[in-house]
CSV table of C-alpha atoms in Angstrom, one decimal:
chain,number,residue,atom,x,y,z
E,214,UNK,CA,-55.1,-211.5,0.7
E,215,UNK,CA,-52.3,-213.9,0.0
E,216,UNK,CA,-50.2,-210.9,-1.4
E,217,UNK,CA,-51.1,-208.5,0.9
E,218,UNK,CA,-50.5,-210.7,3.9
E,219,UNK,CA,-46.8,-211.0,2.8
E,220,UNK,CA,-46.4,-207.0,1.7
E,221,UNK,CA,-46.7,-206.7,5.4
E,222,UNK,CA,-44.3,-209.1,6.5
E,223,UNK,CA,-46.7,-211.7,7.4
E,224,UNK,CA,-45.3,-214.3,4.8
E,225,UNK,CA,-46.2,-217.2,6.9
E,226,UNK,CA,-49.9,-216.5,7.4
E,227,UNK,CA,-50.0,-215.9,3.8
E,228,UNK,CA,-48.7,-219.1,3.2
E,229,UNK,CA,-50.6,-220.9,5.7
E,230,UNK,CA,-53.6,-219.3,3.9
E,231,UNK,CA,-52.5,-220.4,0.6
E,232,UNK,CA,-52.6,-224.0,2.5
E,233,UNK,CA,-56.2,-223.4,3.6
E,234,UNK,CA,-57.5,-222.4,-0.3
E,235,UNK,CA,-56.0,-225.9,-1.5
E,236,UNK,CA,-57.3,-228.1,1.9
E,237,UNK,CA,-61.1,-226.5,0.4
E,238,UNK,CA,-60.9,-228.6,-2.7
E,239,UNK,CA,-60.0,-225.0,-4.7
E,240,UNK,CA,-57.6,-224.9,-7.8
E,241,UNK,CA,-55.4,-222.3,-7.4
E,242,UNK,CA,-54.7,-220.0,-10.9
E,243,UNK,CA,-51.6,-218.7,-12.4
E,244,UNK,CA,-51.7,-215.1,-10.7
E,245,UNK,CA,-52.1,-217.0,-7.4
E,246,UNK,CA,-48.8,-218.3,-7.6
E,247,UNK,CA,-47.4,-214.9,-7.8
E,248,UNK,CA,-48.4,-214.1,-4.3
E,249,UNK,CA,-46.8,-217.3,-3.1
E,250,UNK,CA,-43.4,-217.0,-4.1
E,251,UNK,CA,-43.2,-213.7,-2.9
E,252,UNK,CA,-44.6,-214.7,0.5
E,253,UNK,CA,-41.5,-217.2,0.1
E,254,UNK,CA,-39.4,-214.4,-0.4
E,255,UNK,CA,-40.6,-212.5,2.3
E,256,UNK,CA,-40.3,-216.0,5.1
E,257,UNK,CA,-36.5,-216.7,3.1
E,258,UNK,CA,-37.6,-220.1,2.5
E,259,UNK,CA,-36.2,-220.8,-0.7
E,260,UNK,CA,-37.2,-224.3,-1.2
E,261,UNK,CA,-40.5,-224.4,-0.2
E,262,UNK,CA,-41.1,-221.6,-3.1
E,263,UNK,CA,-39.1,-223.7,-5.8
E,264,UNK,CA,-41.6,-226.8,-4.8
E,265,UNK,CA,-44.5,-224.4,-5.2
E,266,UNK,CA,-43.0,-223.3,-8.9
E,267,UNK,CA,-43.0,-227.3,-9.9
E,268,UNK,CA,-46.5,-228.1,-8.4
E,269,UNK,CA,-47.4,-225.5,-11.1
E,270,UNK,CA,-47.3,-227.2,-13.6
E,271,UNK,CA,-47.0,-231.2,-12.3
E,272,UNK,CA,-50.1,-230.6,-10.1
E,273,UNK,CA,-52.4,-228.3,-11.8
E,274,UNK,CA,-51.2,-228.3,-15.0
E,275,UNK,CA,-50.4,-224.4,-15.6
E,276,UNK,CA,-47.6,-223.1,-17.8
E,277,UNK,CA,-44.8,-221.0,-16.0
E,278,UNK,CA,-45.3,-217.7,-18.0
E,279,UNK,CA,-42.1,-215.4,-17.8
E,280,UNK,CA,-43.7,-213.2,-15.2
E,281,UNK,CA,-43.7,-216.3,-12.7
E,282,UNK,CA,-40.0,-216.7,-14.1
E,283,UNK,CA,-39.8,-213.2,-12.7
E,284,UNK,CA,-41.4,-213.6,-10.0
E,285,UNK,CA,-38.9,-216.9,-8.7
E,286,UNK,CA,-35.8,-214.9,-9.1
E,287,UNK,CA,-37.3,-212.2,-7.5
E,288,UNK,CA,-37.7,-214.5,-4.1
E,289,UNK,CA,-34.2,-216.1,-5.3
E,290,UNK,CA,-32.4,-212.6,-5.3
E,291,UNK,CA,-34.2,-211.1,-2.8
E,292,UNK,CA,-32.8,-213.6,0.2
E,293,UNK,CA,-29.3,-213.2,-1.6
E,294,UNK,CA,-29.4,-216.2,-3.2
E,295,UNK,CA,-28.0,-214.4,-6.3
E,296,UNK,CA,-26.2,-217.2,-8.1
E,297,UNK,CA,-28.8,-219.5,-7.7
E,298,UNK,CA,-31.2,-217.1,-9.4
E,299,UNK,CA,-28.3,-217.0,-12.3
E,300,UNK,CA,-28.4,-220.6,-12.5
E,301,UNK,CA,-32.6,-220.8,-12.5
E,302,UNK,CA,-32.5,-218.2,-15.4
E,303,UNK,CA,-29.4,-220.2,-17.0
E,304,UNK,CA,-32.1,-223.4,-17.2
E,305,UNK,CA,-35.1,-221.8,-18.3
E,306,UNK,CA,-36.9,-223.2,-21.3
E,307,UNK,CA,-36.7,-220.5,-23.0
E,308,UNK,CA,-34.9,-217.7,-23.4
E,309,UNK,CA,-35.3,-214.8,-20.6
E,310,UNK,CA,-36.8,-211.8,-20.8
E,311,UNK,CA,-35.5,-208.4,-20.6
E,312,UNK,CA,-37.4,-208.0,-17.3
E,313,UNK,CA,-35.8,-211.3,-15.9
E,314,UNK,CA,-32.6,-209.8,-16.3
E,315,UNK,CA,-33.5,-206.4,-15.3
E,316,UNK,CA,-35.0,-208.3,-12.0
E,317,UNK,CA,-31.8,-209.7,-11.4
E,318,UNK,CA,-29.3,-206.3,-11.8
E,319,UNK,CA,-31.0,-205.0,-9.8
E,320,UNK,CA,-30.9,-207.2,-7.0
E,321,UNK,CA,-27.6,-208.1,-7.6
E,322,UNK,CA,-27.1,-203.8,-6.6
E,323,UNK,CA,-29.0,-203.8,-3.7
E,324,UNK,CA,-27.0,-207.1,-2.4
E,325,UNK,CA,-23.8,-205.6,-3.6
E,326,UNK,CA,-22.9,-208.0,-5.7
E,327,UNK,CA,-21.8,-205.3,-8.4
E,328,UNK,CA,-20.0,-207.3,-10.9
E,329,UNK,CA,-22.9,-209.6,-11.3
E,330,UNK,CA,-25.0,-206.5,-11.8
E,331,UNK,CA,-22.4,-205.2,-14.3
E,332,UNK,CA,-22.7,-208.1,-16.5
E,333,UNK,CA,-26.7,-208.0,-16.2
E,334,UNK,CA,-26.9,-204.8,-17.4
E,335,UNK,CA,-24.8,-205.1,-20.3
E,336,UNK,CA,-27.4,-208.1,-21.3
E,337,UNK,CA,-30.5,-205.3,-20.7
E,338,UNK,CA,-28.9,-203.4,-22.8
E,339,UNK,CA,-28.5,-205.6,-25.6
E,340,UNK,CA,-32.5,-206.9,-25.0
E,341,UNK,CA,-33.5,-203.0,-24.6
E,342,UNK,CA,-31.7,-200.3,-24.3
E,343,UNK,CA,-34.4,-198.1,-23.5
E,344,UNK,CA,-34.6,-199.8,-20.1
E,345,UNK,CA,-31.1,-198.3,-18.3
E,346,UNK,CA,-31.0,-194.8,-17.2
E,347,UNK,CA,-28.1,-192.4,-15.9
E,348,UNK,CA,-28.9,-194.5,-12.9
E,349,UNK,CA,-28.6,-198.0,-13.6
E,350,UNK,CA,-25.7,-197.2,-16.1
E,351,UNK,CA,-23.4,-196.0,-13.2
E,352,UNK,CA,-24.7,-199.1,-11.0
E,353,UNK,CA,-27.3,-197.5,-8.9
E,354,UNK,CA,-30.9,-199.4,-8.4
E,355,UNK,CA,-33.3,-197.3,-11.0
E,356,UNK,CA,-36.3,-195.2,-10.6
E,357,UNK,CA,-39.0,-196.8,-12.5
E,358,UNK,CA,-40.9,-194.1,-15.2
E,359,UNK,CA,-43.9,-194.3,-12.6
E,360,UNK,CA,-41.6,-192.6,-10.1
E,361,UNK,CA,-40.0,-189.7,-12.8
E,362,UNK,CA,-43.8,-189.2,-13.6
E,363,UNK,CA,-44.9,-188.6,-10.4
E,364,UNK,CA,-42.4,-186.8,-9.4
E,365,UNK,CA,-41.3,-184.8,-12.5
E,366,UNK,CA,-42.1,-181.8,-11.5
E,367,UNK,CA,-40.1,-182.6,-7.5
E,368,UNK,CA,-37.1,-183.6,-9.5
E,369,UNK,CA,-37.5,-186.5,-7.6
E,370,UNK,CA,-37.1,-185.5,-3.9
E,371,UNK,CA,-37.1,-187.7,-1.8
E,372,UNK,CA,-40.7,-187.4,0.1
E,373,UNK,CA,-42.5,-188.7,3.5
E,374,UNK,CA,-45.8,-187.7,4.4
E,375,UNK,CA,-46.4,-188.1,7.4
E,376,UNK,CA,-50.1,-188.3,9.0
E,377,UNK,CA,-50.7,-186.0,12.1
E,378,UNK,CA,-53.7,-184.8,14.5
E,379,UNK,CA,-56.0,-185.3,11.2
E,380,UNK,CA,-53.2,-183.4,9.0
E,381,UNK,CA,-50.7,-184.5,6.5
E,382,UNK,CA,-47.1,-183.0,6.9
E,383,UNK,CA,-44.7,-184.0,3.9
E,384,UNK,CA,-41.1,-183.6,4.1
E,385,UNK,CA,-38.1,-184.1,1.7
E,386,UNK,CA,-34.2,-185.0,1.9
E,387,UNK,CA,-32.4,-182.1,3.8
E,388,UNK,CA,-35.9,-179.8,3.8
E,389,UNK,CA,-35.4,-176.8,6.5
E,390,UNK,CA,-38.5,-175.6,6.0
E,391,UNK,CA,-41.4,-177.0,8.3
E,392,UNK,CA,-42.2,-174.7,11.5
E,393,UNK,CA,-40.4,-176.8,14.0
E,394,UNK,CA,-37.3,-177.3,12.3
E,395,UNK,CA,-35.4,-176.6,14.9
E,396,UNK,CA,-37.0,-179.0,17.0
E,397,UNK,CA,-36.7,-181.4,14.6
E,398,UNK,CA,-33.0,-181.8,13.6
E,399,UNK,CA,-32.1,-181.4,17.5
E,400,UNK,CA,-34.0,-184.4,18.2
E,401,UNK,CA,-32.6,-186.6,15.4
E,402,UNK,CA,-29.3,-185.4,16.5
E,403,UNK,CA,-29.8,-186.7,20.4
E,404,UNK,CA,-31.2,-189.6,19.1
E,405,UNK,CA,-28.1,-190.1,17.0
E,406,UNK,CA,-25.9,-190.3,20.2
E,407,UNK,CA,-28.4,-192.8,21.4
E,408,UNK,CA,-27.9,-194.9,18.4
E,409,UNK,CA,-24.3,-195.0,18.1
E,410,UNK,CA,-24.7,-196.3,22.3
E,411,UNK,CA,-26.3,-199.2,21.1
E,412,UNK,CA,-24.2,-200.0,18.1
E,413,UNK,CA,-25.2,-197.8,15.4
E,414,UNK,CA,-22.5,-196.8,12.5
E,415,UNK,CA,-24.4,-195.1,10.2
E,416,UNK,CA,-23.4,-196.8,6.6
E,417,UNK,CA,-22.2,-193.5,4.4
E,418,UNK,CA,-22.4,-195.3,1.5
E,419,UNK,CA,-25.8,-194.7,1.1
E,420,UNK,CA,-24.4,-190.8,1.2
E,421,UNK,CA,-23.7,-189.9,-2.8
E,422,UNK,CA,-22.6,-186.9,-2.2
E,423,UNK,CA,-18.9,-185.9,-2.3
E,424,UNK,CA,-18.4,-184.4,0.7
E,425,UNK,CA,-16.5,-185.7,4.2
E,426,UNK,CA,-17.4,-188.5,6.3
E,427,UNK,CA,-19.0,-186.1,9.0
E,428,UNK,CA,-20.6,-184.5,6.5
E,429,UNK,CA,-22.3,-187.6,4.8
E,430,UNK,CA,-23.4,-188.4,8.2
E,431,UNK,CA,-25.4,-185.7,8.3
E,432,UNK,CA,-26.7,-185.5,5.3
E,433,UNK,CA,-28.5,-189.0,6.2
E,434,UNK,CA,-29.8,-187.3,9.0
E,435,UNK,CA,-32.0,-185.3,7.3
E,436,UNK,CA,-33.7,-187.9,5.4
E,437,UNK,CA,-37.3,-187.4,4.5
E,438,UNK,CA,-38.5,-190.2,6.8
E,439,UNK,CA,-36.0,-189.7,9.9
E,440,UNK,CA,-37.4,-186.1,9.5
E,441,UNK,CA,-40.9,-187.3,9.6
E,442,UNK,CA,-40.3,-190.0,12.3
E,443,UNK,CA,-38.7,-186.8,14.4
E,444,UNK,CA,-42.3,-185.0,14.2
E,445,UNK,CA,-44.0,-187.7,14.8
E,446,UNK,CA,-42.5,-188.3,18.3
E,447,UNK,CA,-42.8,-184.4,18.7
E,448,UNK,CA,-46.4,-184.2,18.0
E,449,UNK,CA,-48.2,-187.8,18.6
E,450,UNK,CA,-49.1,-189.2,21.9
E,451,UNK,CA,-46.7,-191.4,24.3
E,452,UNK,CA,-45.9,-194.7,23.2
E,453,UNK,CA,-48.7,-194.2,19.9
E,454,UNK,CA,-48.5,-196.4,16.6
E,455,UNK,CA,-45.9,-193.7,13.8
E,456,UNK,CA,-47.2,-194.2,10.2
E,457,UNK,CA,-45.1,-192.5,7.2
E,458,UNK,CA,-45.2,-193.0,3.9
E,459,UNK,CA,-41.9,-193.0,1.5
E,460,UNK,CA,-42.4,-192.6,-2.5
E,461,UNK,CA,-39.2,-194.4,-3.2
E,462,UNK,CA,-37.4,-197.7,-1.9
E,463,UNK,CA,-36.0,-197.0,2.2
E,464,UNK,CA,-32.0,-196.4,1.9
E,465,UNK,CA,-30.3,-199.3,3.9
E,466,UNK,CA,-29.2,-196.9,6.7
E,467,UNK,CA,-32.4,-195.6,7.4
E,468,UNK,CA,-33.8,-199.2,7.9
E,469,UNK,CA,-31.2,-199.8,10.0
E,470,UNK,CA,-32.0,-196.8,11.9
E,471,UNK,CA,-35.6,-197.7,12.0
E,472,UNK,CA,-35.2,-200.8,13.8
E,473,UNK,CA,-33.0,-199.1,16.8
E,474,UNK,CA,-34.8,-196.3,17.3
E,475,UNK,CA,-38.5,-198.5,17.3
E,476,UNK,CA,-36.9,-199.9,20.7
E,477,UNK,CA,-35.2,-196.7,21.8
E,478,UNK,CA,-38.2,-195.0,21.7
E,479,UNK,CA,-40.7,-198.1,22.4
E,480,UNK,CA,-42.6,-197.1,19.8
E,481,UNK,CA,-44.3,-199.4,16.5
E,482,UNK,CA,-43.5,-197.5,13.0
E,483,UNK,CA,-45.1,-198.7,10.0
E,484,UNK,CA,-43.3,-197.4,6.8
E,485,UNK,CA,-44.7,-198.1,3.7
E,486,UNK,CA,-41.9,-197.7,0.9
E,487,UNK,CA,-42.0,-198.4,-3.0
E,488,UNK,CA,-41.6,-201.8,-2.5
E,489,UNK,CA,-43.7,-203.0,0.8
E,490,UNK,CA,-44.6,-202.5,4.3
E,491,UNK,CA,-41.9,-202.0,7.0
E,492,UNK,CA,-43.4,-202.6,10.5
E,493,UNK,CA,-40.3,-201.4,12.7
E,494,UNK,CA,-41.1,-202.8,16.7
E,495,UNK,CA,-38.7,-203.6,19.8
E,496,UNK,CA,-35.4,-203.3,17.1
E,497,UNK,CA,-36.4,-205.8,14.6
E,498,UNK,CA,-38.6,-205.3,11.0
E,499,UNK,CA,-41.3,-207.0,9.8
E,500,UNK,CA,-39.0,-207.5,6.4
E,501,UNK,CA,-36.6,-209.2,8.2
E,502,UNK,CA,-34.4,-207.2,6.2
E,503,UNK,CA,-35.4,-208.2,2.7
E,504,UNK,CA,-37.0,-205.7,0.9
């Protein structure tokens, strides 16, 4: 519960619930501990998670085991707090993992702080070279082998399905092919002008193509889940509840674009990515950007 609570942005129930469990006289066990700190990560308090990671062991005597080392610089790196995580794995008792360090590259990518990242990877290299891909070797945030599984025989597309009137519609990155296509794309596009009204700048650097600016722009237009959000205004009732579905981590643009177009449009989207729940309402998200 504890865990769930926080996948959907509700870190500080899941804390206060955390509270309640010890209040009842209950011990709480190593994989508890998991859920808290990433319901820390999810509220951005820091502190409170480190004084949870030394009750560990000082109140009910349980051993740190590297995947709660994991799991603190995952809330650490998640609220930017990059070079503290460096400085937590720096003082570890022992020495860190090759998932600590992968943790923390990528992180350090998604924050932008590349040359951090850089020197990360070169230590998950020496650890296990098996674990950097094409990806992660020219600095991008890596599939896992869950995702190439999945998706081996998509060539990993990116993919949003997208519940309807009892039906399932899936789309992918730049896909021309659904019945109302038309439709579709001329929406996004007034939508678009909308945006940019109240302060969108679409961010192209999530565009990896080499093509123009005006190009790139449109080419994050036709991202699986703006193309599913498009249908689902086209097709579900006034003012109804949007739910899609994303098999890979939501781009930084499209998050952005999420939380403008939930108050353009007055509508709640819930967008469950790789990583968590996005609940998009009145232009802010449950994530509170941290994901």
């Amino acid at each position: 519960m504890i865990t769930g609570l926080a996948r959907n942005g509700l870190g500080e129930d899941a804390l206060d619930l955390f509270s309640q469990f010890k209040q009842a006289g209950l011990k709480p066990d190593a994989k508890m501990f998991l859920g808290v700190f990433y319901s820390c990560g999810v509220v951005g308090d820091i502190n409170e998670g480190m004084l949870h990671f030394l009750s560990m062991s000082s109140d009910y005597g349980i051993v740190p085991s590297m995947e709660h080392y994991v799991g603190v610089v995952d809330m650490l790196g998640s609220t930017g707090h990059l070079d503290e995580a460096l400085e937590f794995i720096e003082n570890m008792p022992s020495e860190a993992s090759v998932d600590v360090w992968e943790t923390l590259m990528n992180l350090c990518r998604i924050h932008g702080h590349l040359e951090l990242g850089d020197r990360c990877a070169e230590l998950v290299n020496q650890l296990d070279a098996s674990r950097l891909n094409d990806q992660s070797k020219a600095g991008l945030i890596p599939l896992k082998d869950s995702d190439l599984k999945k998706n081996e025989k998509k060539k990993l597309a990116s993919q949003s399905p997208l519940e309807v009137s009892s039906r399932v519609n899936e789309y992918r990155a730049g896909d021309t092919s659904h019945p109302e296509n038309d439709r579709i794309y001329a929406l996004l596009r007034r939508l678009k002008e909308h945006m940019k009204e109240a302060g969108y700048v679409p961010e192209t650097r999530f565009c990896l193509h080499d093509i123009d600016q005006e190009s790139k722009e449109e080419a994050l237009l036709a991202h699986s889940e703006r193309l599913a959000l498009a249908n689902g205004l086209l097709t579900s009732p006034a003012r109804g509840q949007i739910r899609i579905i994303k098999n890979l981590r939501v781009c930084g643009d499209c998050h952005a674009a999420f939380k403008i177009l939930s108050k353009i449009v007055g509508r709640e989207i819930i967008m469950r990515d790789a990583k968590r729940f996005h609940h998009f309402n009145e232009g802010l998200c449950s994530c509170r950007d941290f994901w």
